[in-house]
mmCIF file of C-alpha atoms in Angstrom:
data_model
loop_
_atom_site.group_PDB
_atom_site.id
_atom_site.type_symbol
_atom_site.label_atom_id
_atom_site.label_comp_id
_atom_site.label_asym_id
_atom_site.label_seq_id
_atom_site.Cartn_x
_atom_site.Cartn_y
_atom_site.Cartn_z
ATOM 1 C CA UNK A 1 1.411 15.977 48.447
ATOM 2 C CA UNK A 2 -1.441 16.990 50.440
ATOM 3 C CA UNK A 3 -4.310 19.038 48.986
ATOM 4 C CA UNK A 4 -5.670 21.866 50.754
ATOM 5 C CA UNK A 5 -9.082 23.053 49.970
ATOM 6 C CA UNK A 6 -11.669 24.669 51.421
ATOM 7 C CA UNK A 7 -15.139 24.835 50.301
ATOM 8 C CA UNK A 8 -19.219 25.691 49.666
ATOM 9 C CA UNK A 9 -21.010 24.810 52.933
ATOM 10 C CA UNK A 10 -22.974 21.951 53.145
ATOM 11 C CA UNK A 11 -26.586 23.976 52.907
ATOM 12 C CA UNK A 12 -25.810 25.063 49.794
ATOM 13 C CA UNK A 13 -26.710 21.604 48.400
ATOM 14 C CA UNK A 14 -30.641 21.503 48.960
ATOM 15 C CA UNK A 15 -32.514 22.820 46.372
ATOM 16 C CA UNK A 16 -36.183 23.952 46.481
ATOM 17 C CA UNK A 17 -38.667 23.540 44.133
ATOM 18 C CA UNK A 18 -41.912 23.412 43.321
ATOM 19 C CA UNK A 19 -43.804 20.089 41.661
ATOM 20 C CA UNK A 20 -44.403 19.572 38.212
ATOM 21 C CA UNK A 21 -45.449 16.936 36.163
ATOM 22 C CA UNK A 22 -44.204 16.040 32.241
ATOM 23 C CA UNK A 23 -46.505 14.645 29.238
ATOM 24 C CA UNK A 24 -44.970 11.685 27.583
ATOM 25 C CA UNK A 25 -44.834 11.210 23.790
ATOM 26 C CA UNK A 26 -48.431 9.461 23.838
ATOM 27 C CA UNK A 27 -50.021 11.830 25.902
ATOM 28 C CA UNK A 28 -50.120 9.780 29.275
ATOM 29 C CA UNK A 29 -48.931 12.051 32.411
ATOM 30 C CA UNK A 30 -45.774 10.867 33.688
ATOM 31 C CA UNK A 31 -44.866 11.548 37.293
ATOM 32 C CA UNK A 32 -42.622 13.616 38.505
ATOM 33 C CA UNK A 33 -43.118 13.583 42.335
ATOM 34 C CA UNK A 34 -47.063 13.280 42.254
ATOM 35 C CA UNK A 35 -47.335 9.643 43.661
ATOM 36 C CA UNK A 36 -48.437 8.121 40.207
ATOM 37 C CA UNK A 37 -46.985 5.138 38.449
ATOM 38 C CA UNK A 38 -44.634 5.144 35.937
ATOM 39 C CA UNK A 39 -45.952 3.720 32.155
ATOM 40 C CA UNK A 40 -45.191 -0.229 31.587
ATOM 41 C CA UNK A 41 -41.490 -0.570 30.002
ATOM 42 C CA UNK A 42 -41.456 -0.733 26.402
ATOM 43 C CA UNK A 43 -41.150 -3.980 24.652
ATOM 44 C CA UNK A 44 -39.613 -5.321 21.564
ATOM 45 C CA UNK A 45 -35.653 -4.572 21.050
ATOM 46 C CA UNK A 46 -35.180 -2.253 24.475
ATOM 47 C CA UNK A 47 -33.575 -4.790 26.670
ATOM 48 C CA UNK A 48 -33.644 -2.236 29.864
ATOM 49 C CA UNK A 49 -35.056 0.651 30.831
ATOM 50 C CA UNK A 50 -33.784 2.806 33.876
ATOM 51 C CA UNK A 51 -34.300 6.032 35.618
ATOM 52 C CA UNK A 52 -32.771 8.581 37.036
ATOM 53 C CA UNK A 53 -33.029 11.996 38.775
ATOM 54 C CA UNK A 54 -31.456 15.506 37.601
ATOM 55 C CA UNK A 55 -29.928 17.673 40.214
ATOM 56 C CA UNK A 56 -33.171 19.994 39.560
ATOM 57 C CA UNK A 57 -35.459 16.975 40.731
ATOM 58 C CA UNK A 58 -36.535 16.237 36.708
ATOM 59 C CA UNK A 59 -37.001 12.443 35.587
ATOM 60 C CA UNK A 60 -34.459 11.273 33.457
ATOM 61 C CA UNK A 61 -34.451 7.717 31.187
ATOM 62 C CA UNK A 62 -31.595 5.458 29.893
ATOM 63 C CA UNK A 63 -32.868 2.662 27.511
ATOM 64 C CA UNK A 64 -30.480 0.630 26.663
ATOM 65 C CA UNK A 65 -30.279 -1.543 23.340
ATOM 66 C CA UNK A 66 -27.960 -4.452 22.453
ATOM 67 C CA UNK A 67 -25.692 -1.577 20.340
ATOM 68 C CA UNK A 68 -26.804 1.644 22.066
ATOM 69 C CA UNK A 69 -28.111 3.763 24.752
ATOM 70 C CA UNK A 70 -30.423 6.314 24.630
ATOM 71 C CA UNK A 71 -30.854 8.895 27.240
ATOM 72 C CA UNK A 72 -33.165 11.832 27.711
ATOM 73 C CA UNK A 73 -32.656 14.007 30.023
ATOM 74 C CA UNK A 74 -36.730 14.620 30.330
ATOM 75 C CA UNK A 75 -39.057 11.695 30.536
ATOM 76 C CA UNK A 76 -41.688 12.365 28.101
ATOM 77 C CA UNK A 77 -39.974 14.851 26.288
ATOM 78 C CA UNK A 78 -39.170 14.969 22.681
ATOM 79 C CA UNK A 79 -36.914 17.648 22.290
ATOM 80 C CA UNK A 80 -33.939 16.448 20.530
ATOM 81 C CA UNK A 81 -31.439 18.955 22.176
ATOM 82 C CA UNK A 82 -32.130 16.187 25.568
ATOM 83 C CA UNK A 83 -31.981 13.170 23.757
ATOM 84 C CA UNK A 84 -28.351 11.493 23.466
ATOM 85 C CA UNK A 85 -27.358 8.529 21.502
ATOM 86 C CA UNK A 86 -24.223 6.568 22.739
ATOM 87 C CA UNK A 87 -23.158 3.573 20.809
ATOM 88 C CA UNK A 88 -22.101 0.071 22.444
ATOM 89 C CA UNK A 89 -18.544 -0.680 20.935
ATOM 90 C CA UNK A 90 -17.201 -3.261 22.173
ATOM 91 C CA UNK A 91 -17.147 -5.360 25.637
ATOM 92 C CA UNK A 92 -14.204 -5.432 27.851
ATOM 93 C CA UNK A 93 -15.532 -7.356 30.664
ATOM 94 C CA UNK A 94 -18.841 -8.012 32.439
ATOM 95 C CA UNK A 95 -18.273 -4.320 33.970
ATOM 96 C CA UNK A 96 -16.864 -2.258 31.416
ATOM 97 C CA UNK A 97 -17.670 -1.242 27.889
ATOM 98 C CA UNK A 98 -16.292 0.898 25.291
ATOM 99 C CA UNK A 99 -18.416 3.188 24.405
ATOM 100 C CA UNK A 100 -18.672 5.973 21.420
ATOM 101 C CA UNK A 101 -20.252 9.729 21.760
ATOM 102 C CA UNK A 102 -20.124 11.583 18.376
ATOM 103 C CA UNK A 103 -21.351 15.000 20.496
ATOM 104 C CA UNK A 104 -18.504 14.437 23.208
ATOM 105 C CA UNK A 105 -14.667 15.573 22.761
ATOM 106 C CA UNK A 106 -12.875 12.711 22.796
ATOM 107 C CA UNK A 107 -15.832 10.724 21.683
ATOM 108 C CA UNK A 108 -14.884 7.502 22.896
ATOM 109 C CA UNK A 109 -14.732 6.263 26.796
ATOM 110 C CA UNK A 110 -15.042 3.279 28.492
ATOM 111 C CA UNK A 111 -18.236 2.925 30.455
ATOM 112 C CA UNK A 112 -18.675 0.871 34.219
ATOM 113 C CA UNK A 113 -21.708 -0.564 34.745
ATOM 114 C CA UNK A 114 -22.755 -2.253 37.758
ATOM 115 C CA UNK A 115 -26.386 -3.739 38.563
ATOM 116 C CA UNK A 116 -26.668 -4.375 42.167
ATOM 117 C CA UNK A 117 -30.919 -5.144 42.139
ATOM 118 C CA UNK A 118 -32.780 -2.166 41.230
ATOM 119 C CA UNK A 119 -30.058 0.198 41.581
ATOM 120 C CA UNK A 120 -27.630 0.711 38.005
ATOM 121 C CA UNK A 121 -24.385 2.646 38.440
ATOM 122 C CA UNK A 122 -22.849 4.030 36.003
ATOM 123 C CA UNK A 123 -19.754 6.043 35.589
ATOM 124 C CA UNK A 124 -17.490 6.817 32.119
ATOM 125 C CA UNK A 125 -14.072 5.614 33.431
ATOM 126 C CA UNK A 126 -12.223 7.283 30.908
ATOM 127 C CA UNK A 127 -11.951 8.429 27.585
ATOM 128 C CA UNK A 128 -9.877 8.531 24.338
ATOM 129 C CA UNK A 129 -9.672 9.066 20.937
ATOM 130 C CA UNK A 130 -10.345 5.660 19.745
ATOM 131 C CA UNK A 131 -11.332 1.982 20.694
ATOM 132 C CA UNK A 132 -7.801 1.047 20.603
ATOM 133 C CA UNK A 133 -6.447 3.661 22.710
ATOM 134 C CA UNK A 134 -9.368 3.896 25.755
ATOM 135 C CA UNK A 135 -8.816 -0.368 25.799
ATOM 136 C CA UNK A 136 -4.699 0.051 25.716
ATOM 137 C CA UNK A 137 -5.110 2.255 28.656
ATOM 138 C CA UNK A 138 -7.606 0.826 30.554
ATOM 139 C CA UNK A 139 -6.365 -2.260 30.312
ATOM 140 C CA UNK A 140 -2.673 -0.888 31.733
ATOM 141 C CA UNK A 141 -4.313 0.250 34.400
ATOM 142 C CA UNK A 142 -5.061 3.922 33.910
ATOM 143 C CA UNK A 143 -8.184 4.624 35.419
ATOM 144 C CA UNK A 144 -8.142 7.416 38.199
ATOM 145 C CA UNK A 145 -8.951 5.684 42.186
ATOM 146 C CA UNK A 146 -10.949 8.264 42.287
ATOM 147 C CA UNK A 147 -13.362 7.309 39.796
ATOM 148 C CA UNK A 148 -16.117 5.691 41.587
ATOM 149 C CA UNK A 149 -16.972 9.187 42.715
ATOM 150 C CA UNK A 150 -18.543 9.849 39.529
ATOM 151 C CA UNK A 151 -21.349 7.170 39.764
ATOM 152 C CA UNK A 152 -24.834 7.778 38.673
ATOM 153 C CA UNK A 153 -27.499 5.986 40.308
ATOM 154 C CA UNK A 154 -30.402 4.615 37.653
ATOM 155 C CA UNK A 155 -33.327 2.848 39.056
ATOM 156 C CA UNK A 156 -35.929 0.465 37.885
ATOM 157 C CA UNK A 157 -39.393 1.498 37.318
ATOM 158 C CA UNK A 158 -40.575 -0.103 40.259
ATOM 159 C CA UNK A 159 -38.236 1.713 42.421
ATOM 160 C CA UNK A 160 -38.511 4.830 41.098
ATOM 161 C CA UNK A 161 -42.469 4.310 41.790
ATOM 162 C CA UNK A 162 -41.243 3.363 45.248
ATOM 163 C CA UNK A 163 -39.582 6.578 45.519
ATOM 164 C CA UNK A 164 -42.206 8.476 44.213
ATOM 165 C CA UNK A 165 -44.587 7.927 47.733
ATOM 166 C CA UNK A 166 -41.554 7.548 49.653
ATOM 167 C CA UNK A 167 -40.933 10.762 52.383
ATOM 168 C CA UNK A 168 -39.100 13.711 51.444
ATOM 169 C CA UNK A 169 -36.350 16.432 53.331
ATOM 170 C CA UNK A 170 -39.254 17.659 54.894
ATOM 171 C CA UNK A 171 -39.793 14.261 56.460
ATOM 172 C CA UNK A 172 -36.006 13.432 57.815
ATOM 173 C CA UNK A 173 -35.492 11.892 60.758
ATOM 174 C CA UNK A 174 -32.665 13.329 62.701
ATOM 175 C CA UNK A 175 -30.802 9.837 62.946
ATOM 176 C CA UNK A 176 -31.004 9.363 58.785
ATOM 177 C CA UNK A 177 -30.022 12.702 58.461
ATOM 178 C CA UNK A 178 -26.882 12.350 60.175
ATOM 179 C CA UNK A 179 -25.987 9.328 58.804
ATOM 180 C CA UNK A 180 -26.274 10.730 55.528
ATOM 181 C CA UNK A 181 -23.980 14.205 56.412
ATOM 182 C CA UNK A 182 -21.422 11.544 57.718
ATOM 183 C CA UNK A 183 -19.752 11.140 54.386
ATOM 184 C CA UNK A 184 -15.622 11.963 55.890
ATOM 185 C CA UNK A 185 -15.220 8.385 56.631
ATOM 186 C CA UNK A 186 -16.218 7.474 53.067
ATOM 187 C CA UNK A 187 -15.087 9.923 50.759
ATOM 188 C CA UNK A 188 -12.165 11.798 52.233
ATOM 189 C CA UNK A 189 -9.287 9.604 50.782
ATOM 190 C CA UNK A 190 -10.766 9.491 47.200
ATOM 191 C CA UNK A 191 -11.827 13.189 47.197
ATOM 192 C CA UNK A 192 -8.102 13.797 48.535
ATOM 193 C CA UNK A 193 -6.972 12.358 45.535
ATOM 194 C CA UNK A 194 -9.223 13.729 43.029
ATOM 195 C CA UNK A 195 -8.049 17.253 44.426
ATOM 196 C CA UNK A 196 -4.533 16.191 43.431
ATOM 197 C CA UNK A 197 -5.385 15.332 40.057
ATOM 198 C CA UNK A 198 -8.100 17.818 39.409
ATOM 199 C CA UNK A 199 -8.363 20.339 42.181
ATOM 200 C CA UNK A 200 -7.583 23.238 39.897
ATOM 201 C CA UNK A 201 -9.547 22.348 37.136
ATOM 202 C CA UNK A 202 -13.124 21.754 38.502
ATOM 203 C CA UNK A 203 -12.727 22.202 42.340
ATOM 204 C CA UNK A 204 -16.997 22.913 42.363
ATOM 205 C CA UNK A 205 -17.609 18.932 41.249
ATOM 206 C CA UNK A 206 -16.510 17.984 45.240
ATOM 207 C CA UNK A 207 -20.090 19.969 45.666
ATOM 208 C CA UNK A 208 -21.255 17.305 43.718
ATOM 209 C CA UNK A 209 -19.340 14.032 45.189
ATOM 210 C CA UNK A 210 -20.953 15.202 48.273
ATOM 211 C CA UNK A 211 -24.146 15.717 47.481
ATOM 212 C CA UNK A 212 -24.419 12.114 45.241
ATOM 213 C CA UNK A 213 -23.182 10.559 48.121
ATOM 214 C CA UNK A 214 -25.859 12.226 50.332
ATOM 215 C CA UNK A 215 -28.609 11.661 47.766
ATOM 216 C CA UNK A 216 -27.132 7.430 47.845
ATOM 217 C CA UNK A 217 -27.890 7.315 51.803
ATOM 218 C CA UNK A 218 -31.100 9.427 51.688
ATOM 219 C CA UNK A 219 -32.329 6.556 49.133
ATOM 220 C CA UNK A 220 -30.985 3.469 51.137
ATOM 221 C CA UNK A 221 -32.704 4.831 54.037
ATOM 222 C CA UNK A 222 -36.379 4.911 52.497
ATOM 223 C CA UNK A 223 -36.441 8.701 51.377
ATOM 224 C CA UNK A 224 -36.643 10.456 48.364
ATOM 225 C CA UNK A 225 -34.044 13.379 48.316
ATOM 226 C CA UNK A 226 -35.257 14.555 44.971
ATOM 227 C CA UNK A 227 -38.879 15.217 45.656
ATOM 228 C CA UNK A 228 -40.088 18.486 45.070
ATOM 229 C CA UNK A 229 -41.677 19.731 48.398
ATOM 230 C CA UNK A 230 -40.518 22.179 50.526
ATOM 231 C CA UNK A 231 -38.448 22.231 53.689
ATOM 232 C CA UNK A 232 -35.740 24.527 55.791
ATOM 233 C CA UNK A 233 -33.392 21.917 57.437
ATOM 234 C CA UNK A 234 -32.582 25.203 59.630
ATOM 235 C CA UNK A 235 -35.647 25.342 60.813
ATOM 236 C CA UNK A 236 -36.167 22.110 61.553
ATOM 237 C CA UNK A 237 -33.048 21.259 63.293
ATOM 238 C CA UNK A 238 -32.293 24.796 64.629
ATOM 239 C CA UNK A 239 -32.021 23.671 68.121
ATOM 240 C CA UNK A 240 -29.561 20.819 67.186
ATOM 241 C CA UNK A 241 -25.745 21.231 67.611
ATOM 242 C CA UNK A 242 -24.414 18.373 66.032
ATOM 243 C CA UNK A 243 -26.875 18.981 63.236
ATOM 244 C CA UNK A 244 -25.843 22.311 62.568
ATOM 245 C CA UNK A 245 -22.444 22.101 62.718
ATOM 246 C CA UNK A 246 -22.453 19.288 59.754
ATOM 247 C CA UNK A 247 -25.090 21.224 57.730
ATOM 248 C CA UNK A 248 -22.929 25.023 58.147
ATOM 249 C CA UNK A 249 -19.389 23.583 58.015
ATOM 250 C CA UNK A 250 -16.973 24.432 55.180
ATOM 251 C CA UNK A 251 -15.248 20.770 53.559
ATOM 252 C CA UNK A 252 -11.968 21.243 54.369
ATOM 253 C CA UNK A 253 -8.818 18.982 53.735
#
């Protein structure tokens, strides 16, 4: 069967804001889009520390232990309501872990990660109500081919740093930024099928498939789609066709 939808234009997916910067626990500015460093790793029993960005443009962390890994969804923050603790079960493969989150419902899910140089992705595959039944399943070959759709980028420090002084919207090129509205080829055959699993359950997170896979592009290409500065693609590209017909059009299928 052969889902129909029709959705949010692309626009809708660039955010403005205005920059800010975060204090870290010992007092030492962190950046958050103000070309500064980030602080050294930590040392001791953190065996990685990566970063990521929130949809809002915020700096997120993910240090992971031999047994655990910590997020917080604010770098510098200790607010406990943004800190999450996920526990390291057990090891299916080099890929894919069982993990355990006591706040989640089911709390157990088996995690993908994949290192490819400075770039971790990470996506919860799927989840259960114990070790036993998230491993039964996964290894029978459950896991939705739509799945890598729900990958989270997490950088290094040194790339994030990179990213930091590297251009923003208000910088793109019209070349990158058609390359990076040019998802169709991609994504049509797994959003297709996440539509027939899911469509009527959370239609919105296509928004979001979309707009990671934008964000992916933007950051191959040497920009930073999360930096706070601001822009009007309109404006800029007003006088561009081809331009304005990706950035108005509805996602249809």
């Amino acid at each position: 069967m052969r889902t129909t939808f029709i959705f949010f234009k692309f626009m809708a997916c660039f955010i403005f804001a205005s920059q800010t910067q975060a204090q870290s626990a010992e007092g030492e500015t962190i950046p958050n889009h103000q070309n500064q460093p980030l602080p050294p790793q930590k040392e001791g029993k953190n065996k990685e520390v990566w970063y990521a960005y929130s949809m809002s443009g915020d700096l997120m962390s993910c240090t992971v232990y031999d047994d655990k890994m910590v997020f917080n969804s604010l770098v510098g923050s200790e607010n406990e309501k943004g800190i999450s603790v996920v526990i390291l079960e057990k090891r299916l493969d080099s890929l894919n872990l069982v993990i355990r989150n006591d706040k989640k419902t089911p709390p157990y899910a088996v995690m993908s990660l994949r290192k490819n140089g400075e770039v971790l992705k990470m996506a919860p595959v799927l989840t259960g109500t114990s070790i036993s039944d998230v491993e039964k399943r996964f290894k029978e070959g459950l896991v939705p081919s739509w799945i890598s759709l729900t990958e989270q980028d997490w950088y290094t420090k040194e790339k994030i740093a990179m990213m930091e002084k590297a251009p923003g919207l208000d910088e793109l090129k019209r070349e990158d930024l058609l390359t990076s509205l040019r998802w169709r080829d991609q994504l049509s055959e797994k959003l297709q099928q996440y539509l027939e699993e899911k469509g009527a359950e959370r239609p919105f997170m296509i928004y979001r498939f979309v707009e990671a896979y934008r964000n992916q592009k933007l950051v191959e290409l040497g920009y930073n789609p999360y930096k706070r500065v601001p822009y009007n693609l309109h404006k800029q590209f007003e006088n561009d066709e081809e331009i304005m017909r990706l950035l108005t059009e509805e996602i249809k299928f």
